[in-house]
Coordinates of C-alpha atoms and ligand atoms in Angstrom, one line a residue:
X1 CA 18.3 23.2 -29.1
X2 CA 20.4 20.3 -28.7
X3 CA 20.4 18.3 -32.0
X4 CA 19.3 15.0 -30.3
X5 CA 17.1 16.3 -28.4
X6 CA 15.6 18.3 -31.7
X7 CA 15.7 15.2 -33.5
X8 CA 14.2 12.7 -31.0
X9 CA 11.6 15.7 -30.8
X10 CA 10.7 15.2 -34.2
X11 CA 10.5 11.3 -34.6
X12 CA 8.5 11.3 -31.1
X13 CA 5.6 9.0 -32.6
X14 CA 8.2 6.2 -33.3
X15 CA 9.7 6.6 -30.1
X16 CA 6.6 6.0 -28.3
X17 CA 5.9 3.0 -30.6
X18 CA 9.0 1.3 -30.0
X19 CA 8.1 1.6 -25.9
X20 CA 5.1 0.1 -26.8
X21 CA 6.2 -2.5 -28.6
X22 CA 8.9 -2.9 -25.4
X23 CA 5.7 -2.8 -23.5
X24 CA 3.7 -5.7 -25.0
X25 CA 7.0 -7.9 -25.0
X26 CA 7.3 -7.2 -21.2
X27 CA 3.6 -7.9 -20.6
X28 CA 2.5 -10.5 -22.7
X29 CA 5.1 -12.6 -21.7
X30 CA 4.4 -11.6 -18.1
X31 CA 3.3 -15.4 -17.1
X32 CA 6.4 -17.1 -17.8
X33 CA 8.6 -14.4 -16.7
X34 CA 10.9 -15.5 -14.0
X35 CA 10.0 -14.2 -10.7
X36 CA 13.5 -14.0 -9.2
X37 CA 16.5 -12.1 -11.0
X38 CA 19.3 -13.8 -12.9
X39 CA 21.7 -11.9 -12.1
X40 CA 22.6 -10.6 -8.9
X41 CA 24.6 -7.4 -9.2
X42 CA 25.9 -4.9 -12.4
X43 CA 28.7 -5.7 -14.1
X44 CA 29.7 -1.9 -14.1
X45 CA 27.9 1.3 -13.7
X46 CA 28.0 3.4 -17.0
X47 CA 29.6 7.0 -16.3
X48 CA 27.6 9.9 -17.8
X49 CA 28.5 10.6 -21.4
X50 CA 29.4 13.8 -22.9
X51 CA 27.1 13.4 -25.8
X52 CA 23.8 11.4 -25.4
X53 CA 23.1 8.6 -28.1
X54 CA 18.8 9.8 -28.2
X55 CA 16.1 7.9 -27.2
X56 CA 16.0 5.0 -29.6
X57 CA 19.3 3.6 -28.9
X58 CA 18.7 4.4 -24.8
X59 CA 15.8 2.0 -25.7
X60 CA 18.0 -0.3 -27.4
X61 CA 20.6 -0.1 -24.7
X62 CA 17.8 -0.3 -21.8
X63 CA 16.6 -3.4 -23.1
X64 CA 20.5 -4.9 -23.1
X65 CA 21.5 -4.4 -19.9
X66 CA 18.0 -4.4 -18.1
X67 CA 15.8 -6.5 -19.2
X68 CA 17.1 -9.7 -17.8
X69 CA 17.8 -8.9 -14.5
X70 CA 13.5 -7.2 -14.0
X71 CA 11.5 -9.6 -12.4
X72 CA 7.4 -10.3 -12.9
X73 CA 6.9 -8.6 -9.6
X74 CA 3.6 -7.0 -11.6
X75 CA 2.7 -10.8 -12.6
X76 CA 0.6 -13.8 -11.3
X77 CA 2.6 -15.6 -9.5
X78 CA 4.5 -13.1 -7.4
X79 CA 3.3 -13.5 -3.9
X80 CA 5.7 -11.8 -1.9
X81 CA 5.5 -9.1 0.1
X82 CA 1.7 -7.8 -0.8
X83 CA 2.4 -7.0 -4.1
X84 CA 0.0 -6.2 -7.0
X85 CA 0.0 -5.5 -10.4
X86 CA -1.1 -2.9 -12.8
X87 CA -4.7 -3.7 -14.7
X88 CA -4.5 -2.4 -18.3
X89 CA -6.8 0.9 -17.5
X90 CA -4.2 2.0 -14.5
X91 CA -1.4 1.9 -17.1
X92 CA -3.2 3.5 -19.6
X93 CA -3.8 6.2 -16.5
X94 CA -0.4 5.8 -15.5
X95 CA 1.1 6.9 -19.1
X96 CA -1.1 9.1 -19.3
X97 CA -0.2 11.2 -16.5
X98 CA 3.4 10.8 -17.5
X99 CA 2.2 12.7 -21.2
X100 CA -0.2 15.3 -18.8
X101 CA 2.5 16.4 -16.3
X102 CA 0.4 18.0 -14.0
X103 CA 1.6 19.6 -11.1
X104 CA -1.5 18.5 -8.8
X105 CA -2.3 21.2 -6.5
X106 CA -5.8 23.3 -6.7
X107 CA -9.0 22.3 -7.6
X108 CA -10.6 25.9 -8.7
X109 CA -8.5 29.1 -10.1
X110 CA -6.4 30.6 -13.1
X111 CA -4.1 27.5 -12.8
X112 CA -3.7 24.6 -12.6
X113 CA -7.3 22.4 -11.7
X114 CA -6.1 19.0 -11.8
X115 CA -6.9 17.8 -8.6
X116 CA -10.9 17.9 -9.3
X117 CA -9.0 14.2 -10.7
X118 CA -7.6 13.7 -7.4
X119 CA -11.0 14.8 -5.7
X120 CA -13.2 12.6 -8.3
X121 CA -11.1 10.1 -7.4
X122 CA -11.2 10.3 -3.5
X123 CA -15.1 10.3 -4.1
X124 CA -15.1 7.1 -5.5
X125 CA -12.8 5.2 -3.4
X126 CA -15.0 6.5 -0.7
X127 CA -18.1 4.7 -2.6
X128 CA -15.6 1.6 -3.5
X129 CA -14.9 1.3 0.1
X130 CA -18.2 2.6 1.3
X131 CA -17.3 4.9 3.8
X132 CA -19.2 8.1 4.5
X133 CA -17.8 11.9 2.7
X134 CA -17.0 13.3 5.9
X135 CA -13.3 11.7 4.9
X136 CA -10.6 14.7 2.8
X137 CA -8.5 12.2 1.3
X138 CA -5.0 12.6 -0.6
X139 CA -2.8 10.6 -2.9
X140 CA 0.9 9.7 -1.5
X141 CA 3.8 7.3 -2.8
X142 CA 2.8 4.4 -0.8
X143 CA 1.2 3.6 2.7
X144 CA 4.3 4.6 4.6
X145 CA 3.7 7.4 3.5
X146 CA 0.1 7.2 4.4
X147 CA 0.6 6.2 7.6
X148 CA 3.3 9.5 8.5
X149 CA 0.7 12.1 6.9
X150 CA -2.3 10.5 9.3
X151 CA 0.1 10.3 12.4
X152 CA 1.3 13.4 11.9
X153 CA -2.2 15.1 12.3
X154 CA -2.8 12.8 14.9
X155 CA 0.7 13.7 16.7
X156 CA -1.0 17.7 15.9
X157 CA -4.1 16.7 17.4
X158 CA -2.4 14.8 20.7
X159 CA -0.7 17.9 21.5
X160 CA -3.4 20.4 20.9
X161 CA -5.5 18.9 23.3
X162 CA -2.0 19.0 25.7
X163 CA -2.8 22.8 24.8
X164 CA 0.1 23.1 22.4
X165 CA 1.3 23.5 19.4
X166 CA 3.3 20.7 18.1
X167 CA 4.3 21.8 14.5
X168 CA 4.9 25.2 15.7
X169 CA 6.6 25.0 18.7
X170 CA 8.3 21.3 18.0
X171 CA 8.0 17.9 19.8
X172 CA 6.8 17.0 23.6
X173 CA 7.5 14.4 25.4
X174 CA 5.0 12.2 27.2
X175 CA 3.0 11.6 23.8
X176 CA 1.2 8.3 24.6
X177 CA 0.8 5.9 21.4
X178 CA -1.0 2.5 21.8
X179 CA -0.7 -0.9 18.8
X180 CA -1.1 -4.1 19.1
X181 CA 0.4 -5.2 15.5
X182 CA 1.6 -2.4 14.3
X183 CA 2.9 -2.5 10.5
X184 CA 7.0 -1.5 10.4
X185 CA 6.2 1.7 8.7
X186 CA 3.8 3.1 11.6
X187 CA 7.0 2.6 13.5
X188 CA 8.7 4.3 11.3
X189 CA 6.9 6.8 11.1
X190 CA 7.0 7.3 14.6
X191 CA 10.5 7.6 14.2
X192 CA 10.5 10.1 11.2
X193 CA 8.0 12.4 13.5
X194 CA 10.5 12.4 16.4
X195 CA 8.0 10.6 18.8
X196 CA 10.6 7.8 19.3
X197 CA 9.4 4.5 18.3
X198 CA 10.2 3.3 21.5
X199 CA 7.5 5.3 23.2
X200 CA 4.6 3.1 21.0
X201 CA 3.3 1.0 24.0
X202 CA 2.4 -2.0 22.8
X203 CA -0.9 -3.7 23.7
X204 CA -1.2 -7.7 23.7
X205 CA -3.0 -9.5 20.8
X206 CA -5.9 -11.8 21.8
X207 CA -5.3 -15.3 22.7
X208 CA -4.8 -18.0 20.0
X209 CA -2.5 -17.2 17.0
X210 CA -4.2 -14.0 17.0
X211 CA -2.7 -10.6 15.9
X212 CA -5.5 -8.7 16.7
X213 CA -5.6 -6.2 19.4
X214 CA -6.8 -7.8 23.0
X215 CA -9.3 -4.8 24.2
X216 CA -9.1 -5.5 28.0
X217 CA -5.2 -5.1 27.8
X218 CA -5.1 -2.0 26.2
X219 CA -7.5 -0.9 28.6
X220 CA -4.9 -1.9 31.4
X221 CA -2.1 -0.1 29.6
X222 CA -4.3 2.8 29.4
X223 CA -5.2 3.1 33.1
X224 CA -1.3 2.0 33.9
X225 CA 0.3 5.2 32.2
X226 CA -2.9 7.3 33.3
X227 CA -3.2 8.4 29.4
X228 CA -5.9 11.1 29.6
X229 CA -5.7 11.6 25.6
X230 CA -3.8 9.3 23.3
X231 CA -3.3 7.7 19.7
X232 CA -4.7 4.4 18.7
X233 CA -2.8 3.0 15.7
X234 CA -5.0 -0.2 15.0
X235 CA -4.8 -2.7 11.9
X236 CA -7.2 -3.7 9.3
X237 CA -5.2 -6.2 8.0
X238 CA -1.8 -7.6 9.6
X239 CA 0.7 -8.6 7.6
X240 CA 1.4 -12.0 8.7
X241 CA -2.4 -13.6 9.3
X242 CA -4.0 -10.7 7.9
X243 CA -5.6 -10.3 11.6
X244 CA -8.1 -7.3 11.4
X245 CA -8.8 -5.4 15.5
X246 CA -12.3 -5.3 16.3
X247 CA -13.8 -1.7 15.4
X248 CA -16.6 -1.8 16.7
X249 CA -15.0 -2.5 20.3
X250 CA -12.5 0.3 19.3
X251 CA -15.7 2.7 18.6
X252 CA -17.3 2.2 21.8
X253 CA -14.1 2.8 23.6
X254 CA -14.3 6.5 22.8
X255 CA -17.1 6.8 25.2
X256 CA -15.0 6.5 28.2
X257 CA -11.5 7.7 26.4
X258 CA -10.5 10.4 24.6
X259 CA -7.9 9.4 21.8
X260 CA -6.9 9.5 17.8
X261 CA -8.0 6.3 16.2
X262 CA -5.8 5.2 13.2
X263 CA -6.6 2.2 10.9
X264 CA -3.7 0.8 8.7
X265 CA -6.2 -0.5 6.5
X266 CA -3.2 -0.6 3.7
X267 CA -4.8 -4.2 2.0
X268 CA -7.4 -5.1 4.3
X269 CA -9.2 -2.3 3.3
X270 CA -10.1 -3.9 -0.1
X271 CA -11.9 -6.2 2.3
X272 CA -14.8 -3.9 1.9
X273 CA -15.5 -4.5 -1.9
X274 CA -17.3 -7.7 -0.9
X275 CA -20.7 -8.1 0.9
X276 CA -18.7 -11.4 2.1
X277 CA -15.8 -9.9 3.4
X278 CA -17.2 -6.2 4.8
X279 CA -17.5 -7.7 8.2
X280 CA -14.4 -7.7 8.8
X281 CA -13.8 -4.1 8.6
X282 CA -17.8 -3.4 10.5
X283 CA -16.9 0.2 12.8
X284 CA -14.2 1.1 10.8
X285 CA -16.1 4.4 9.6
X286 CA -15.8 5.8 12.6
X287 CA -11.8 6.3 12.8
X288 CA -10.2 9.5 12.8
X289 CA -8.0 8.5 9.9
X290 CA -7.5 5.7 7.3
X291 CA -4.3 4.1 5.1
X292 CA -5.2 2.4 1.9
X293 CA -2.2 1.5 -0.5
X294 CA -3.6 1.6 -4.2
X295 CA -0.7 -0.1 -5.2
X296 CA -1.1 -3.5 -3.5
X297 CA -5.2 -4.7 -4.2
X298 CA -6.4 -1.8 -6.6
X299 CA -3.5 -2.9 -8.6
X300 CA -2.3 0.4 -10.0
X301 CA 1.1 0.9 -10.6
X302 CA 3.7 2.0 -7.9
X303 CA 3.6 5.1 -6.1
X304 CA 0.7 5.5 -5.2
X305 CA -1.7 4.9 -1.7
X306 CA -4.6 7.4 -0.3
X307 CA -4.7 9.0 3.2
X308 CA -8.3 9.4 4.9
X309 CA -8.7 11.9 7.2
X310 CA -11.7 13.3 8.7
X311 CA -12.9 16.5 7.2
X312 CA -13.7 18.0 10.8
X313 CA -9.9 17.9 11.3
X314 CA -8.9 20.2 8.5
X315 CA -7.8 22.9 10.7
X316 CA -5.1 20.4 12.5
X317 CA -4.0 18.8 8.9
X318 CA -3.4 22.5 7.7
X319 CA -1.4 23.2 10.9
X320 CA 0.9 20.6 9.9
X321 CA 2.0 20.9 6.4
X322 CA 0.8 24.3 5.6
X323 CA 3.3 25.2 3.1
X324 CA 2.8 29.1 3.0
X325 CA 3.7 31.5 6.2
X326 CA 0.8 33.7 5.5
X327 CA -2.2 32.0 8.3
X328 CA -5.2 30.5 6.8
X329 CA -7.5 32.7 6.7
X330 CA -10.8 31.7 6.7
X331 CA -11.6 28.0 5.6
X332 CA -9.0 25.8 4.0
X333 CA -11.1 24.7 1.8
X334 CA -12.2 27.2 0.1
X335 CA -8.6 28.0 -1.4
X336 CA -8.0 24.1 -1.3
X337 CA -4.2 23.2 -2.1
X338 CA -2.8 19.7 -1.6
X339 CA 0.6 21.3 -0.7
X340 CA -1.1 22.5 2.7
X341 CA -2.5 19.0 3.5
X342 CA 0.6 16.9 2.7
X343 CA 3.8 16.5 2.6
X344 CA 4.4 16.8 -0.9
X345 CA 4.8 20.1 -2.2
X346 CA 5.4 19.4 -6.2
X347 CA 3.8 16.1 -7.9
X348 CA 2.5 14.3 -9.9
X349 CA -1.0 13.9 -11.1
X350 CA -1.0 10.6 -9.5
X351 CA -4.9 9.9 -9.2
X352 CA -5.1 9.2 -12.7
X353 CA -4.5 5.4 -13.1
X354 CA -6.6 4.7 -9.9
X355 CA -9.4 7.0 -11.5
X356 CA -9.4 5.2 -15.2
X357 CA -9.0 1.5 -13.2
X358 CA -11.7 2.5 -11.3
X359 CA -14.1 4.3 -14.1
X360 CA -13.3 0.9 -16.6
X361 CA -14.0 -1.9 -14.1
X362 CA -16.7 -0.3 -11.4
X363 CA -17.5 -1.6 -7.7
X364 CA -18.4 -5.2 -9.4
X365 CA -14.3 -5.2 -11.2
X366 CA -13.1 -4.7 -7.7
X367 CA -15.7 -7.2 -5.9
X368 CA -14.6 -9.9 -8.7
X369 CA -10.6 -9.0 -7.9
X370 CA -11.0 -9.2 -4.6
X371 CA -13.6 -12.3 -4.2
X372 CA -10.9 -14.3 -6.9
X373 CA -7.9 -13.4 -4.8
X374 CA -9.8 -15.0 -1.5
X375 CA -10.6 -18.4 -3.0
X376 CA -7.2 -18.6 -4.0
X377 CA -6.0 -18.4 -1.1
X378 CA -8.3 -20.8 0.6
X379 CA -8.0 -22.9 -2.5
X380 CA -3.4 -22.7 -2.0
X381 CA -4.3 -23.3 1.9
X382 CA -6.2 -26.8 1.7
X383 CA -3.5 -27.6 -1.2
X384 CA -0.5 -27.5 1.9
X385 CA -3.0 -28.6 4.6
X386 CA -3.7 -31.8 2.6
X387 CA 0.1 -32.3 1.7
X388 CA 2.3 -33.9 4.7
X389 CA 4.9 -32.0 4.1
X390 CA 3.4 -28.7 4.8
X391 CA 1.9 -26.7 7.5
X392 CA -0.4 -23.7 7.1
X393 CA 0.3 -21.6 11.0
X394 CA -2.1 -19.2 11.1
X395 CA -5.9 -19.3 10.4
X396 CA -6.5 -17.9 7.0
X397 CA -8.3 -14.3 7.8
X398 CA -8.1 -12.9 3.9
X399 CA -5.8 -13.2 1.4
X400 CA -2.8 -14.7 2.6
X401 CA -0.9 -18.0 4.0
X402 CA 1.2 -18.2 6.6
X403 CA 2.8 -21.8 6.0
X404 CA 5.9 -23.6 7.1
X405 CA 7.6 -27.3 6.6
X406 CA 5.9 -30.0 9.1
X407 CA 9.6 -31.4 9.9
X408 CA 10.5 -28.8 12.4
X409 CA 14.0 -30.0 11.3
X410 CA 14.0 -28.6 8.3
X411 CA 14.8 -25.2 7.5
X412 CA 12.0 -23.7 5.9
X413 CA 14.8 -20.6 4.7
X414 CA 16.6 -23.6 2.6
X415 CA 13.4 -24.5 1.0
X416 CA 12.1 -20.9 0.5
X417 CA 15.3 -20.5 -1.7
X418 CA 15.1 -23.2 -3.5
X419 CA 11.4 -22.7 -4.4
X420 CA 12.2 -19.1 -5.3
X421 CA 15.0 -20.2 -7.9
X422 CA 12.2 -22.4 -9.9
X423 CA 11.5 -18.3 -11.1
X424 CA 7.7 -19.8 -11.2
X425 CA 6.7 -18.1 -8.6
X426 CA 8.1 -15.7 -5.7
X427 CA 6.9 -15.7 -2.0
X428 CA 8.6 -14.5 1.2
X429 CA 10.2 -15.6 4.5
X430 CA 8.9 -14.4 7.6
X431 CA 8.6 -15.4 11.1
X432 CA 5.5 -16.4 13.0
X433 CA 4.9 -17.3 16.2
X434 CA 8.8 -18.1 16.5
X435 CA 8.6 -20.2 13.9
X436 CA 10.8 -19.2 10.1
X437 CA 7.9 -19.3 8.3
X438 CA 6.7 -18.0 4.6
X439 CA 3.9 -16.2 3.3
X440 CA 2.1 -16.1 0.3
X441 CA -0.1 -13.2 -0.4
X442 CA -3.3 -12.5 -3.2
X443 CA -3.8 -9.1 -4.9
X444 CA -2.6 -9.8 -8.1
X445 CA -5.7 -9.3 -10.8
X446 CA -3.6 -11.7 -13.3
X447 CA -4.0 -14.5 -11.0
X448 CA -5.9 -18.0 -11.3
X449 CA -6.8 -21.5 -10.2
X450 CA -3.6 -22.7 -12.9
X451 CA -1.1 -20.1 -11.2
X452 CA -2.0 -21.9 -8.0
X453 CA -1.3 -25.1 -9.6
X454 CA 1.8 -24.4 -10.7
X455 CA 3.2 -23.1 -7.6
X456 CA 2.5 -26.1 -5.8
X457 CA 4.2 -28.1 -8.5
X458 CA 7.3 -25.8 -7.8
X459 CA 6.9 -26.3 -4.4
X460 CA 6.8 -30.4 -4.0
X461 CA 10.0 -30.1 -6.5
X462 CA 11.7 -28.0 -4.3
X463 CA 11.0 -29.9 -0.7
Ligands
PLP1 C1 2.5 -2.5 2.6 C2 2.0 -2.0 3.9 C3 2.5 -0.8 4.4 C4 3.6 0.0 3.8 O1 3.2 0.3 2.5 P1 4.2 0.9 1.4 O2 3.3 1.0 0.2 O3 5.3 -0.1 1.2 O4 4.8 2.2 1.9 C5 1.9 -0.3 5.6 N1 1.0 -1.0 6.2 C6 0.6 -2.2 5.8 C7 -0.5 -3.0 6.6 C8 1.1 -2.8 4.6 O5 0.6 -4.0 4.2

């Protein structure tokens, strides 16, 4: 054996100490982290050295070079993009299946049965988000992700009932694929399964600052292109207003059309761990497929989002990423295997942090999270509405604000980047309505009433 690799072998304990003494300097000094990076590019990329220096000096050297330039993005005041942290049971989970190294695959057998994990874990974030078990449900990096596996069965299902085979005989034109809102990853998605993103017909929203799919339109687009079966790709949870379609409109549709119904549901889907918020997502059981990211509101670490598909489509999932040539015989299930149900072939055992977050803090953990997270953002909405300077755009559905400068002459980018360079807190541009505008979203656990505060401090300083 190599001798540092022998050596680091033996003094393992004290390697994993001095990471978690790394650990604890990085996290509890996570609320006065700056949020944006101090420097902007690398000085100069290292070349591979003959001999390695061992773990504790890769530590040391780690901490040299990177440790200034990581942002808090896992902190309370990083409200860009949708981005959540990591509560301590997820990183516990998240180590942990670092020090397991499962590959997750089979459930029963003389292997491997680590995905019972991955199956416990489904099971509960069926109870979290109270849907019914007649979901299968997988873990994948992220809701991109999430949103290819479900299209892709859908994409299986739209061509079966064209009376072929789609994964084994290849694409077909004249695939018809209806959104209102649609997230940039269904498109791309679209793209990756060679349906062309510019086939997705888009439907209007409904009238009013509204991202939310306008029923009667869809209807027309429907009857326009004379789609006898089709794909609905429909959003709990929008990114700019966090505008969520009507399901229970959706539902009833499907007694005069025959069609796939999709939910990105990647953080609106938390929605459902209140009693205050579950309206919102009423119908929604009744969709063909489901995309929750875990990494956004269950605040476990990145990779990780679930796909929910309905168990009655097994047969079409299997048809689309069977792995082995042999046919299924029989019922899928019975010899269950993640690498026939998604992409993945290899990984990781990736249900673990969501399964200890979700075993330490229960239904009422996620309710608090998710109930703290929405008054915060009501609470950093009447702060702008009540300041002259600012102008919240779009009705506050959830957990985000959609703001922008009153003076329509000035640029709301400028102020964005000079807010940004406090490094108190981080937020994002976007565009709304065609208006620059910037956004603000809630699904950090860490975050409270004095985070809020802050910000807005940052903010009149930066105007
Ligand atoms: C974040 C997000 C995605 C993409 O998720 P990744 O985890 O970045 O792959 C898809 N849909 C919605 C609605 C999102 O908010």
């Amino acid at each position: 054996m190599n001798k540092t690799l022998e050596k680091d072998k033996n003094q393992i304990a004290d390697l994993l100490k001095n990471a978690t003494k790394q650990a604890l300097d990085f996290i509890e000094n996570i609320d006065n982290r700056f949020t944006t990076s101090q420097q902007t590019a690398l000085k100069e990329i290292e070349k591979l050295a003959e001999q390695g220096v061992g773990t504790k000096q890769s530590l040391h050297d780690f901490i040299q070079k990177y440790d200034k330039i990581l942002v808090a993005s896992t902190g309370p005041r990083y409200w860009g993009f949708v981005t959540g942290g990591a509560t301590p049971a997820a990183l516990v989970g998240d180590w942990l299946a670092s020090v397991y190294d499962q590959n997750t695959q089979s459930i029963k057998g003389d292997g491997d049965i680590s995905a019972q994990i991955e199956f416990e874990t489904i099971a509960m974030l069926l109870d979290l988000f109270d849907l019914p078990k007649d979901f299968l449900g997988g873990f994948v990096t992220g809701a991109t992700m999430s949103n290819f596996t479900c299209l892709a069965v859908a994409r299986q299902w739209l061509g079966k009932q064209k009376g072929f085979d789609i994964a084994k005989e290849g694409m077909r034109t004249g695939l018809s694929f209806f959104s209102a809102t649609p997230h940039s990853s269904a498109i791309k998605s679209l793209s990756m399964l060679g349906v062309g993103s510019d086939n997705l017909v888009l439907v209007n929203t409904l009238d009013g600052s509204r991202e939310a799919i306008d029923i009667n339109n869809l209807e027309t687009q429907i009857q326009m292109i004379d789609a006898k079966e089709f794909i609905l790709i429909s959003s709990a949870g929008t990114v700019n207003t966090v505008d969520f379609d009507d399901f229970k409109a959706i539902a009833k549709l499907r007694e005069k059309h025959n069609f796939w119904w999709h939910i990105d549901a990647a953080f609106g889907g938390f929605a459902a761990c209140s009693p205050k918020l579950n309206g919102l997502l009423e119908g929604w059981q009744d969709a063909d497929s489901i995309t929750i990211d875990c990494h956004k509101w269950l605040n476990v670490p990145y990779e990780s989002a679930i796909y929910f598909i309905k168990e009655k489509h097994k047969l079409l999932q299997v048809a689309t990423f069977q792995n082995s040539n042999a046919p299924y015989l029989g019922d899928p299930l019975k010899n269950f295997n993640y690498l026939n149900f998604l992409p993945e072939n290899s990984r990781r055992l990736r249900a673990l942090p969501a399964w200890f977050t979700l075993k330490a803090y229960g239904k009422e953990g996620y309710r608090e999270i998710v109930e703290r997270n929405v008054e915060l953002t009501n609470s950093f909405a009447k702060l702008i509405n009540n300041h002259e300077a600012f102008k919240v755009l779009a009705p506050i559905h959830l957990n985000t604000v959609c703001f922008t400068l009153s003076d329509e002459n000035k640029d709301s980018g400028e102020f964005l980047s000079r807010l940004n360079k406090t490094r108190i807190v981080f937020m994002s541009p976007t565009v709304f309505a065609g208006r620059k505008a910037i956004r603000a979203a809630f699904v950090n656990w860490r975050t409270t009433q004095k985070d809020i505060e802050l910000a807005f401090v940052a903010m009149l300083k930066s105007l």
